Coordinates of C-alpha atoms in Angstrom, one line a residue:
Chain A
M1 CA 152.4 97.9 135.3
E2 CA 149.5 97.9 137.3
S3 CA 151.0 100.7 139.5
K4 CA 152.0 102.7 136.7
S5 CA 149.7 105.2 135.4
V6 CA 148.8 103.3 131.9
E7 CA 147.9 105.9 129.1
I8 CA 147.6 103.5 126.0
L9 CA 145.1 99.8 126.3
L10 CA 146.0 97.9 123.2
V11 CA 143.6 95.1 122.7
E12 CA 145.3 92.8 120.4
D13 CA 144.9 88.8 119.7
N14 CA 147.7 88.3 117.1
P15 CA 150.6 88.4 119.0
Y16 CA 152.8 89.7 114.9
E17 CA 150.5 92.2 115.1
A18 CA 150.5 93.6 118.4
E19 CA 154.4 93.3 118.1
L20 CA 154.3 95.6 114.4
A21 CA 152.2 98.2 116.6
I22 CA 154.6 97.6 119.8
R23 CA 157.6 98.7 117.6
G24 CA 155.8 101.1 115.3
L25 CA 154.9 103.4 118.7
K26 CA 158.0 102.3 120.4
K27 CA 159.5 104.5 117.8
H28 CA 158.0 107.3 119.3
N29 CA 158.3 106.7 123.1
F30 CA 155.1 105.1 123.7
A31 CA 155.8 101.5 124.6
N32 CA 156.7 103.3 127.9
N33 CA 152.9 104.3 128.3
L34 CA 151.2 101.2 126.2
H35 CA 149.4 98.0 128.4
H36 CA 148.7 94.9 125.8
I37 CA 146.4 92.6 126.4
D38 CA 144.9 89.8 124.6
D39 CA 142.1 88.5 125.1
G40 CA 138.7 90.3 125.7
A41 CA 137.6 89.3 128.4
E42 CA 140.5 90.1 130.7
A43 CA 140.5 93.4 128.7
L44 CA 136.8 94.3 130.5
D45 CA 138.8 93.6 133.5
F46 CA 141.8 95.8 133.1
I47 CA 139.7 98.4 132.3
F48 CA 136.6 98.0 134.7
G49 CA 139.2 96.8 137.7
R50 CA 137.7 93.4 138.3
G51 CA 139.1 90.2 138.5
K52 CA 143.0 90.0 138.5
Y53 CA 142.6 93.9 138.0
A54 CA 141.3 95.0 141.1
D55 CA 143.1 97.1 142.3
H56 CA 144.0 98.6 139.3
T57 CA 141.6 102.0 139.6
E58 CA 143.2 104.1 137.0
T59 CA 141.4 104.2 133.5
P60 CA 143.5 104.2 130.1
K61 CA 143.7 107.7 128.0
L62 CA 143.5 105.5 124.7
I63 CA 142.2 102.7 123.9
L64 CA 143.5 100.7 120.6
L65 CA 140.9 97.8 120.5
D66 CA 141.2 94.7 117.5
I67 CA 137.0 93.5 116.6
K68 CA 137.9 90.3 116.4
L69 CA 139.0 88.4 119.5
P70 CA 139.0 85.1 121.6
R71 CA 136.3 85.0 124.4
I72 CA 134.8 88.3 124.0
D73 CA 134.6 90.3 120.7
G74 CA 135.6 93.9 120.8
I75 CA 132.2 95.6 119.8
E76 CA 131.4 94.0 123.0
I77 CA 134.1 95.8 124.1
L78 CA 133.2 99.0 122.6
R79 CA 129.4 98.1 123.6
Q80 CA 129.8 98.0 127.3
I81 CA 132.7 101.0 127.5
K82 CA 130.1 103.6 125.7
S83 CA 127.4 102.1 128.2
N84 CA 129.2 102.7 131.4
E85 CA 128.7 106.7 132.5
K86 CA 132.7 106.1 134.3
T87 CA 134.8 105.2 130.4
R88 CA 132.1 106.3 128.4
S89 CA 134.7 109.2 127.9
I90 CA 137.5 107.6 126.9
P91 CA 138.7 107.6 123.5
V92 CA 138.4 104.5 121.5
V93 CA 140.3 103.6 118.0
V94 CA 139.2 100.2 116.3
L95 CA 141.8 98.5 114.4
T96 CA 140.3 97.3 111.4
S97 CA 141.7 94.4 108.6
S98 CA 139.5 97.2 106.1
K99 CA 137.6 100.7 106.2
E100 CA 134.9 98.2 104.1
N101 CA 134.5 96.3 106.6
Q102 CA 131.3 96.0 107.8
D103 CA 132.2 96.7 111.5
V104 CA 133.4 100.2 111.2
K105 CA 130.0 101.2 110.8
A106 CA 128.5 98.8 113.8
C107 CA 131.0 100.4 115.5
Y108 CA 130.5 103.9 114.7
E109 CA 126.5 103.4 115.8
L110 CA 128.6 102.7 119.0
G111 CA 130.1 105.4 119.4
V112 CA 133.2 104.5 118.6
N113 CA 135.6 108.1 118.0
S114 CA 138.0 106.3 115.4
Y115 CA 139.9 103.6 113.2
I116 CA 143.1 102.1 112.0
V117 CA 143.9 100.3 109.1
K118 CA 145.8 97.5 110.0
P119 CA 148.9 97.1 109.9
V120 CA 149.1 99.5 113.3
D121 CA 152.1 102.0 112.8
F122 CA 153.3 105.0 113.9
D123 CA 151.3 107.6 110.8
S124 CA 148.1 106.1 110.9
F125 CA 147.9 106.1 114.9
A126 CA 149.0 110.1 114.7
K127 CA 146.6 110.5 112.3
A128 CA 144.5 109.3 114.6
V129 CA 145.6 111.0 118.0
A130 CA 145.4 114.1 115.5
E131 CA 141.8 113.3 114.7
L132 CA 140.5 113.1 118.2
G133 CA 142.5 116.1 119.5
M134 CA 144.8 114.6 121.6
Y135 CA 148.0 116.4 120.6
W136 CA 148.9 116.1 124.4
M137 CA 149.6 113.3 123.4
L138 CA 151.9 113.2 121.1
L139 CA 154.4 116.3 123.1
N140 CA 155.8 114.0 124.6
T141 CA 156.8 112.0 121.9
A142 CA 160.6 111.9 120.1
P143 CA 162.0 113.1 117.1
P144 CA 161.8 109.3 114.7
R145 CA 165.1 108.5 114.3
Chain B
M1 CA 92.4 64.5 83.9
R2 CA 91.2 67.7 84.2
L3 CA 90.4 68.4 80.4
S4 CA 88.7 64.9 80.5
F5 CA 86.5 65.9 83.7
E6 CA 85.3 68.6 81.2
K7 CA 84.6 67.2 77.7
V8 CA 82.3 64.8 80.5
L9 CA 80.8 67.3 81.7
I10 CA 80.1 69.0 78.4
G11 CA 78.9 66.1 77.1
F12 CA 76.7 65.8 79.7
F13 CA 75.6 69.0 79.8
V14 CA 74.6 68.7 75.6
F15 CA 73.0 65.6 76.5
I16 CA 70.9 67.1 78.9
T17 CA 69.8 69.8 76.2
L18 CA 69.1 67.0 73.7
A19 CA 66.6 65.0 76.0
V20 CA 65.1 68.5 77.9
I21 CA 64.2 69.4 74.0
G22 CA 62.6 65.9 72.5
L23 CA 61.3 65.7 76.1
G24 CA 59.0 68.5 75.3
I25 CA 58.4 67.3 71.8
L26 CA 56.8 64.3 73.3
N27 CA 55.4 66.0 75.9
Y28 CA 53.7 68.8 73.4
R29 CA 52.7 65.9 71.2
S30 CA 51.3 63.6 74.2
N31 CA 48.9 66.0 75.4
I32 CA 47.8 67.0 71.8
S33 CA 47.1 63.0 70.8
Y34 CA 45.5 63.3 74.8
Y35 CA 43.2 66.4 74.1
Q36 CA 42.3 64.6 70.4
A37 CA 41.5 61.0 72.4
S38 CA 39.1 62.9 75.5
T39 CA 37.4 64.9 72.9
A40 CA 36.7 61.6 71.3
V41 CA 34.7 60.1 74.3
N42 CA 32.9 63.2 74.9
H43 CA 31.7 62.7 71.3
T44 CA 30.7 59.6 71.7
N45 CA 29.1 60.5 74.6
D46 CA 27.3 62.7 73.1
V47 CA 26.3 60.4 70.0
L48 CA 24.7 58.6 73.5
K49 CA 22.9 60.7 75.0
L50 CA 21.4 61.7 70.9
N51 CA 20.6 58.1 70.5
T52 CA 18.5 58.1 73.7
K53 CA 16.6 61.1 72.8
T54 CA 16.2 60.2 69.5
L55 CA 14.3 56.9 70.9
A56 CA 12.2 58.4 73.3
T57 CA 11.1 61.1 71.0
I58 CA 10.9 58.3 68.8
Q59 CA 8.3 56.4 71.1
D60 CA 6.4 59.1 71.7
L61 CA 5.5 59.2 68.1
T62 CA 2.2 57.8 68.5
V63 CA -1.5 58.6 68.7
R64 CA -2.5 55.3 70.6
G65 CA -3.5 57.2 73.6
Y66 CA -5.8 59.3 72.1
I67 CA -7.2 56.9 69.3
A68 CA -8.1 54.4 72.1
G69 CA -9.2 56.9 74.9
G70 CA -9.2 59.9 73.4
D71 CA -7.0 61.7 75.9
S72 CA -6.4 64.8 73.6
S73 CA -3.7 65.4 76.7
L74 CA -0.9 63.4 74.9
L75 CA -1.2 64.8 71.2
P76 CA 1.3 68.0 72.1
A77 CA 4.1 65.6 73.2
Y78 CA 3.3 63.6 69.9
R79 CA 3.2 66.7 67.4
Q80 CA 6.5 67.4 69.4
A81 CA 8.1 64.8 68.9
R82 CA 7.2 64.8 65.0
Q83 CA 8.9 68.1 65.0
N84 CA 12.2 66.7 66.7
Y85 CA 12.8 63.4 65.2
P86 CA 13.9 64.2 61.4
I87 CA 16.5 67.6 63.7
Y88 CA 17.8 64.5 66.2
L89 CA 17.4 62.2 63.5
A90 CA 20.3 64.0 61.3
Q91 CA 21.9 65.0 64.4
L92 CA 23.2 61.4 64.7
R93 CA 23.9 61.8 60.9
T94 CA 25.9 64.1 61.8
L95 CA 27.9 63.6 64.6
T96 CA 28.7 60.0 62.7
A97 CA 29.1 60.9 60.3
D98 CA 32.5 59.3 60.3
N99 CA 31.1 55.7 60.7
P100 CA 29.7 54.0 57.6
A101 CA 28.7 51.3 60.1
Q102 CA 26.1 53.9 62.2
L103 CA 25.2 55.6 59.2
V104 CA 23.7 52.2 57.4
L105 CA 21.9 51.6 60.9
I106 CA 20.6 55.5 61.5
D107 CA 19.4 54.8 57.4
S108 CA 17.1 51.9 58.6
L109 CA 16.3 53.8 62.3
T110 CA 14.9 56.8 59.9
R111 CA 12.8 54.3 57.9
Y112 CA 11.1 52.2 60.6
T113 CA 10.7 56.1 62.4
Q114 CA 9.3 57.3 59.4
L115 CA 7.0 54.4 58.6
R116 CA 6.3 54.9 62.9
D117 CA 4.9 58.6 62.2
A118 CA 3.2 58.1 58.6
L119 CA 1.3 55.0 60.1
A120 CA 0.3 57.6 63.3
S121 CA -0.7 60.5 61.0
R122 CA -2.8 57.7 58.9
Y123 CA -4.6 56.4 61.5
L124 CA -5.2 60.0 62.7
G125 CA -6.6 61.1 60.0
V126 CA -9.3 58.3 60.1
Y127 CA -9.7 58.7 63.2
M128 CA -10.8 62.3 62.7
A129 CA -12.7 61.2 60.1
H130 CA -14.3 58.5 60.8
H131 CA -14.5 56.4 64.2
L132 CA -12.6 53.4 64.4
T133 CA -13.2 50.3 65.1
D134 CA -11.2 48.1 67.4
S135 CA -10.2 45.7 65.5
V136 CA -9.1 48.8 63.6
L137 CA -7.4 50.5 66.0
A138 CA -5.9 46.8 67.1
M139 CA -4.4 46.8 63.5
Y140 CA -2.5 50.4 64.5
I141 CA -1.5 49.3 67.6
A142 CA 0.3 45.8 66.5
A143 CA 1.7 48.0 63.6
S144 CA 3.2 51.2 65.8
R145 CA 4.1 48.6 68.3
S146 CA 6.4 46.8 66.2
S147 CA 7.9 49.3 64.5
M148 CA 8.4 50.5 67.8
I149 CA 10.2 46.9 68.5
A150 CA 12.2 47.8 65.5
S151 CA 13.6 51.4 65.8
R152 CA 14.2 50.3 69.5
Q153 CA 16.4 46.8 68.0
V154 CA 18.4 49.5 65.8
S155 CA 18.3 52.1 68.6
A156 CA 20.2 49.7 70.5
R157 CA 23.0 48.6 67.9
I158 CA 23.8 52.2 67.5
A159 CA 24.2 52.0 71.2
A160 CA 26.5 49.3 71.1
N161 CA 28.3 50.2 68.0
E162 CA 28.8 54.1 70.7
E163 CA 29.3 52.0 73.6
K164 CA 32.0 49.7 72.0
L165 CA 33.5 52.9 70.4
L166 CA 33.7 54.7 73.9
A167 CA 35.4 51.6 75.1
E168 CA 38.1 51.6 72.8
R169 CA 38.4 55.7 73.0
K170 CA 38.7 55.7 77.0
A171 CA 41.4 52.7 76.6
L172 CA 43.1 55.6 74.3
T173 CA 42.9 58.4 76.2
Q174 CA 44.1 56.1 79.0
L175 CA 47.3 55.3 77.1
H176 CA 48.1 59.0 76.3
H177 CA 46.9 60.2 80.0
S178 CA 49.9 57.4 81.2
R179 CA 52.0 58.5 78.2
L180 CA 51.9 62.1 79.2
D181 CA 52.9 61.4 82.8
I182 CA 55.6 59.4 81.7
S183 CA 56.9 62.2 79.5
V184 CA 56.0 64.4 83.1
A185 CA 58.5 61.9 84.8
L186 CA 61.0 61.9 82.9
V187 CA 61.3 65.3 82.6
F188 CA 61.5 65.6 86.4
A189 CA 63.7 62.9 86.2
V190 CA 66.0 64.8 83.8
I191 CA 66.0 68.0 86.1
V192 CA 66.9 65.5 89.0
V193 CA 70.0 64.2 87.0
L194 CA 70.5 67.5 85.7
L195 CA 71.0 69.0 89.2
M196 CA 72.9 66.0 91.0
G197 CA 75.2 67.1 87.8
C198 CA 76.1 70.4 88.6
T199 CA 75.6 69.1 92.3
V200 CA 78.6 66.5 91.1
A201 CA 80.4 69.4 88.8
V202 CA 80.0 72.2 91.4
V203 CA 82.1 69.7 94.3
H204 CA 84.6 68.7 92.1
Y205 CA 85.9 72.5 90.9
I206 CA 85.7 72.9 95.3
R207 CA 87.8 69.6 95.8
Q208 CA 89.8 71.2 92.6
R209 CA 90.0 74.5 94.1
K210 CA 90.9 73.2 97.6
S211 CA 93.7 71.5 96.2
F212 CA 95.1 74.0 94.4
E213 CA 95.1 76.2 97.6
K214 CA 96.6 73.1 98.9
N215 CA 99.1 73.2 96.5
I216 CA 99.7 76.6 96.5
V217 CA 100.2 77.1 100.0
E218 CA 102.4 74.1 100.2
L219 CA 104.5 76.0 97.4
N220 CA 104.4 79.1 99.3
I221 CA 105.8 77.4 102.6
D222 CA 108.7 75.3 100.8
L223 CA 109.6 78.7 99.2
R224 CA 109.9 80.4 102.7
K225 CA 111.7 77.7 103.6
K226 CA 114.2 78.5 99.9
V227 CA 114.2 82.3 101.3
E228 CA 115.2 81.0 104.5
E229 CA 118.0 78.6 103.2
L230 CA 119.3 81.6 100.4
H231 CA 119.5 83.9 103.5
A232 CA 121.2 81.6 105.9
I233 CA 123.5 81.1 102.5
N234 CA 124.3 84.5 102.5
K235 CA 124.9 84.8 105.6
E236 CA 127.8 81.9 105.4
L237 CA 128.9 84.0 102.1
E238 CA 129.1 86.5 104.2
S239 CA 130.8 85.3 107.2
F240 CA 133.1 83.5 105.0
S241 CA 133.9 86.8 103.2
Y242 CA 135.0 88.2 106.4
S243 CA 136.9 85.7 107.9
V244 CA 138.8 85.9 104.3
S245 CA 139.2 89.8 104.7
H246 CA 140.7 89.1 108.3
D247 CA 142.1 86.0 108.2
L248 CA 143.5 85.7 105.4
R249 CA 145.4 89.1 105.1
A250 CA 146.4 89.2 108.7
P251 CA 149.4 86.8 108.1
L252 CA 150.1 89.1 104.7
R253 CA 150.0 92.0 106.5
I254 CA 152.3 90.8 109.5
I255 CA 154.7 89.3 106.6
D256 CA 155.2 93.0 104.6
G257 CA 155.4 94.4 108.0
F258 CA 158.0 92.3 108.9
A259 CA 159.8 92.1 105.7
K260 CA 159.4 96.5 105.9
I261 CA 161.1 96.5 109.1
I262 CA 164.0 94.5 107.8
S263 CA 164.8 97.0 105.1
D264 CA 164.5 100.1 107.5
E265 CA 166.1 99.0 110.5
Y266 CA 168.3 95.6 108.6
G267 CA 168.8 97.9 105.8
P268 CA 172.4 98.4 105.7
A269 CA 173.5 94.7 107.1
L270 CA 172.6 93.6 103.7
D271 CA 173.4 93.8 100.2
G272 CA 171.6 94.8 97.1
E273 CA 170.5 91.6 96.3
G274 CA 168.8 90.9 100.0
M275 CA 167.3 93.9 99.1
R276 CA 165.7 92.8 96.1
F277 CA 164.0 89.4 97.7
M278 CA 162.8 91.5 100.3
T279 CA 160.9 93.9 97.4
T280 CA 160.1 91.0 96.5
I281 CA 158.5 89.4 99.6
R282 CA 157.0 93.1 100.0
S283 CA 155.1 93.3 96.6
N284 CA 154.3 89.7 96.6
A285 CA 152.5 89.9 99.4
Q286 CA 151.0 93.9 98.8
H287 CA 149.5 91.7 95.6
M288 CA 147.9 89.1 97.4
G289 CA 146.3 91.7 99.4
M290 CA 144.9 93.1 96.2
L291 CA 144.1 89.5 94.6
I292 CA 142.4 89.7 97.8
D293 CA 140.6 92.9 98.2
D294 CA 139.6 92.1 94.5
L295 CA 138.2 89.0 94.9
L296 CA 136.0 90.2 97.6
N297 CA 134.9 93.1 95.7
F298 CA 133.8 90.9 93.5
S299 CA 131.6 88.8 95.7
R300 CA 130.0 92.3 97.1
I301 CA 128.8 93.0 93.5
S302 CA 127.3 90.0 93.1
R303 CA 125.6 89.5 96.2
R304 CA 124.7 93.5 96.3
E305 CA 120.9 94.0 95.4
L306 CA 120.6 96.3 92.3
V307 CA 118.4 100.4 92.4
I308 CA 117.9 101.0 88.9
R309 CA 117.4 104.2 87.6
E310 CA 117.3 105.9 84.7
I311 CA 121.1 107.1 84.7
N312 CA 122.8 109.9 82.3
M313 CA 125.2 108.1 80.7
N314 CA 127.0 111.4 79.3
A315 CA 127.3 112.2 82.9
L316 CA 128.7 109.8 84.5
V317 CA 131.1 109.2 81.7
E318 CA 132.7 112.1 81.9
N319 CA 133.0 112.7 85.3
V320 CA 134.2 108.5 85.9
I321 CA 137.1 110.3 83.2
D322 CA 137.6 113.3 85.2
N323 CA 138.1 110.7 88.3
F324 CA 140.7 109.6 86.1
R325 CA 142.5 112.9 84.7
L326 CA 143.0 113.6 88.5
T327 CA 144.1 110.6 90.1
D328 CA 146.3 109.7 87.0
K329 CA 148.9 110.9 84.8
P330 CA 147.9 112.4 81.6
L331 CA 146.7 109.6 80.1
A332 CA 145.3 108.6 76.8
E333 CA 142.9 111.2 74.6
I334 CA 139.7 110.0 75.3
K335 CA 136.3 110.8 72.6
V336 CA 132.5 110.7 73.7
Q337 CA 129.7 110.7 71.4
P338 CA 126.7 111.8 73.1
L339 CA 125.8 109.1 75.1
A340 CA 121.6 107.9 75.4
S341 CA 120.3 107.5 79.0
A342 CA 119.7 104.1 80.4
K343 CA 118.1 102.6 82.9
C344 CA 120.1 100.6 85.3
D345 CA 122.5 101.1 89.1
E346 CA 124.3 104.0 88.9
H347 CA 127.0 102.6 91.1
L348 CA 127.8 99.0 89.5
I349 CA 127.6 100.9 86.0
R350 CA 130.7 103.6 87.3
Q351 CA 131.8 100.4 88.2
V352 CA 131.6 98.8 84.5
W353 CA 132.9 102.0 82.8
I354 CA 135.9 102.7 85.2
N355 CA 137.3 99.1 84.9
L356 CA 136.4 99.4 80.6
I357 CA 138.0 102.8 80.2
S358 CA 141.3 102.1 82.7
N359 CA 141.9 98.6 80.7
A360 CA 142.2 101.3 77.7
V361 CA 144.4 103.3 79.4
K362 CA 146.5 100.8 80.5
Y363 CA 146.8 98.3 76.6
S364 CA 147.6 101.4 75.0
R365 CA 149.7 102.9 76.6
T366 CA 152.4 101.6 74.4
C367 CA 151.3 103.7 71.8
E368 CA 152.7 106.9 70.1
H369 CA 148.9 108.4 70.5
P370 CA 146.5 106.7 72.4
E371 CA 143.4 107.4 71.9
I372 CA 140.2 106.1 73.2
H373 CA 136.8 106.0 71.4
I374 CA 133.5 105.6 73.6
T375 CA 130.6 106.1 71.3
W376 CA 126.8 104.0 71.3
E377 CA 124.1 102.2 69.6
Q378 CA 120.5 101.1 69.8
T379 CA 118.9 97.8 68.2
G380 CA 114.8 97.2 69.1
T381 CA 115.8 95.6 72.3
E382 CA 119.1 97.1 74.0
T383 CA 120.9 99.8 74.1
I384 CA 125.0 98.9 73.2
Y385 CA 127.9 101.1 75.0
T386 CA 131.6 100.8 72.8
V387 CA 134.9 101.3 74.1
R388 CA 137.5 101.5 72.2
D389 CA 141.6 102.4 72.1
N390 CA 144.3 101.6 69.7
G391 CA 145.9 99.6 72.0
V392 CA 148.5 96.0 72.0
G393 CA 144.6 94.1 71.5
F394 CA 144.1 90.7 71.8
D395 CA 144.9 87.2 70.1
M396 CA 140.9 86.2 69.6
Q397 CA 142.0 82.8 70.3
Y398 CA 141.9 83.0 73.8
A399 CA 138.5 86.0 73.7
A400 CA 136.8 83.4 75.9
K401 CA 139.4 83.8 78.8
L402 CA 138.7 87.5 78.6
F403 CA 136.0 87.3 81.4
G404 CA 137.5 85.2 83.6
V405 CA 138.6 85.5 87.5
F406 CA 142.1 85.5 87.7
Q407 CA 142.3 85.2 83.7
R408 CA 145.1 87.6 82.0
L409 CA 146.3 87.7 78.4
H410 CA 149.3 89.3 79.4
K411 CA 151.4 89.0 81.3
A412 CA 151.8 90.5 84.9
S413 CA 155.1 92.2 84.8
D414 CA 154.2 94.3 81.2
Y415 CA 150.6 95.4 82.3
E416 CA 150.3 95.0 86.5
G417 CA 146.4 93.6 87.5
T418 CA 144.9 90.5 89.0
G419 CA 142.7 89.7 86.0
V420 CA 138.9 90.8 88.2
G421 CA 138.1 93.9 86.3
L422 CA 136.7 91.9 83.2
A423 CA 134.8 90.0 85.2
I424 CA 133.6 92.3 87.6
V425 CA 132.2 93.4 84.6
H426 CA 130.8 91.0 83.1
R427 CA 129.4 89.6 86.4
I428 CA 127.8 93.3 86.5
V429 CA 125.8 93.2 82.8
T430 CA 124.7 89.8 83.2
R431 CA 123.3 91.3 86.1
H432 CA 121.4 93.8 84.7
G433 CA 120.3 91.1 81.1
G434 CA 122.6 92.3 79.4
R435 CA 125.9 91.4 77.1
V436 CA 129.7 91.3 77.4
W437 CA 131.7 91.0 74.8
A438 CA 134.7 92.5 73.2
Q439 CA 136.7 92.4 68.9
S440 CA 140.2 92.8 68.5
Q441 CA 143.6 91.9 66.5
P442 CA 147.0 91.6 68.5
G443 CA 148.7 95.3 67.5
A444 CA 145.2 96.8 66.3
G445 CA 143.3 97.7 69.7
A446 CA 141.0 96.2 71.4
V447 CA 136.8 96.7 71.2
F448 CA 134.3 96.7 73.5
Y449 CA 130.8 95.8 74.0
F450 CA 128.4 96.2 76.9
S451 CA 124.5 96.4 76.2
L452 CA 121.8 97.2 78.6
P453 CA 118.0 95.8 77.5
K454 CA 115.1 98.8 77.2
H455 CA 113.8 96.6 79.7
I456 CA 115.1 95.6 83.3
N457 CA 112.8 93.3 85.7

């Protein structure tokens, strides 16, 4: 997988939530370009090409980030992404359980680009992508069944 | 303890005041007595001096030197004495007028002196007319001497009497003097006691003050600790709410999500009953999500800080109703009386109106002509707002349950909802220091009242 160009990085520790999201995106042919990581520290290694991802130099085009994660939480990951020259321009979409969540505010202060209220389905994903002006990402999308 | 100390202090000052007044009177009287006694001593001294002078004058009342030796230089002293003695004796009588014993003695002295005077003038007359023989001269001398001796004796008795009086008066003066000393000493003693009393009082009050200050500092420290504890508890509660919203809702989302996948993708493989079960699973998962959301809302409202401002109730209520009209289907006819403004938290009171009006709409929707009336009235201390509907109403027997969390008086199948709306109303109004209550009869509509106090802290 490392050799392939990754367009979307999904950082989500709950396997069922991840499955729902991947399933929603798979129907629209996004899963091929999607890499799922369920751990905060590993996600950082992936993004910055460290540890077991040392030979992975390409950064993802879009990051879907859960806030509550083991070891290193989403807010810390967001802080590191947005404070690094190399990764600052990667759009980050936060996955939240409620739009009234205090964390959404904190994320906006750190420079998050958008958020999606869970469960992540294709519609909310498409809305977030549209918000970011990344229409090319939807271009290779197959029409829904 | 403090009261009794104050009583003692008041008693002390009353005592000091009385003591100062008493001592003042005593001092004044001692002073007068001392003055009188010293005057009496001086008087006695005057009498003694006069007595001596009088005796000397009587001594001079003789013509012996002249008759015997023809020395005329002695005559002026005789003449002077003759002129003076009645004056002196009269003065002596005046000075001792208050002493009968002395007056008697002065009378004798006067008689002896007059005798001596008479002798002198008679023998002087005889001497002027004839030359005196020695025998006649000797007779005069003897008579004059004996009158002198008698006068001296009387004078000595007068002096002795006065000396005795002087001694008595001196003793009295001494007594009054020492009394005066004592009263002055007492005045000083009272001043010292007064100063000591003041010192004790001041020290007591300073100590008391210090202990109060210490108490206040301790209380403040306690209070700060309590506030910190409260903050910690609040933080814990927030993180608890967070875990509730995050962790408790996640499984529900997943249940709903997978149930949706089954409905969407495996729907054709299921029969009608199977699909109904899927729908039941989904609607219940969603309902539980709503319950959790409402509960979170309820707890958020309880913790939110009040922002009190003067609020135009009519504008607020009209805005709430407009929003209903925008989002909901055509609803009941809502009539709003011109409402009094009130001091309250706009955001929270808006929630009260939303909940009460949406309840009124919900429970009157089965009516033929649903009508909602919003009115108000003023009492001495509060403003009461009323929402009246003509809906299904409820049995007052269950009124106590109305404002409890998750308490419902109607079946969920008849009227949707989680049973948190009125609990939120109750919490918000209570936090404003107001009251909320209801009146109803089954089938006869319901009236909900909430009051806001005129003065909110």
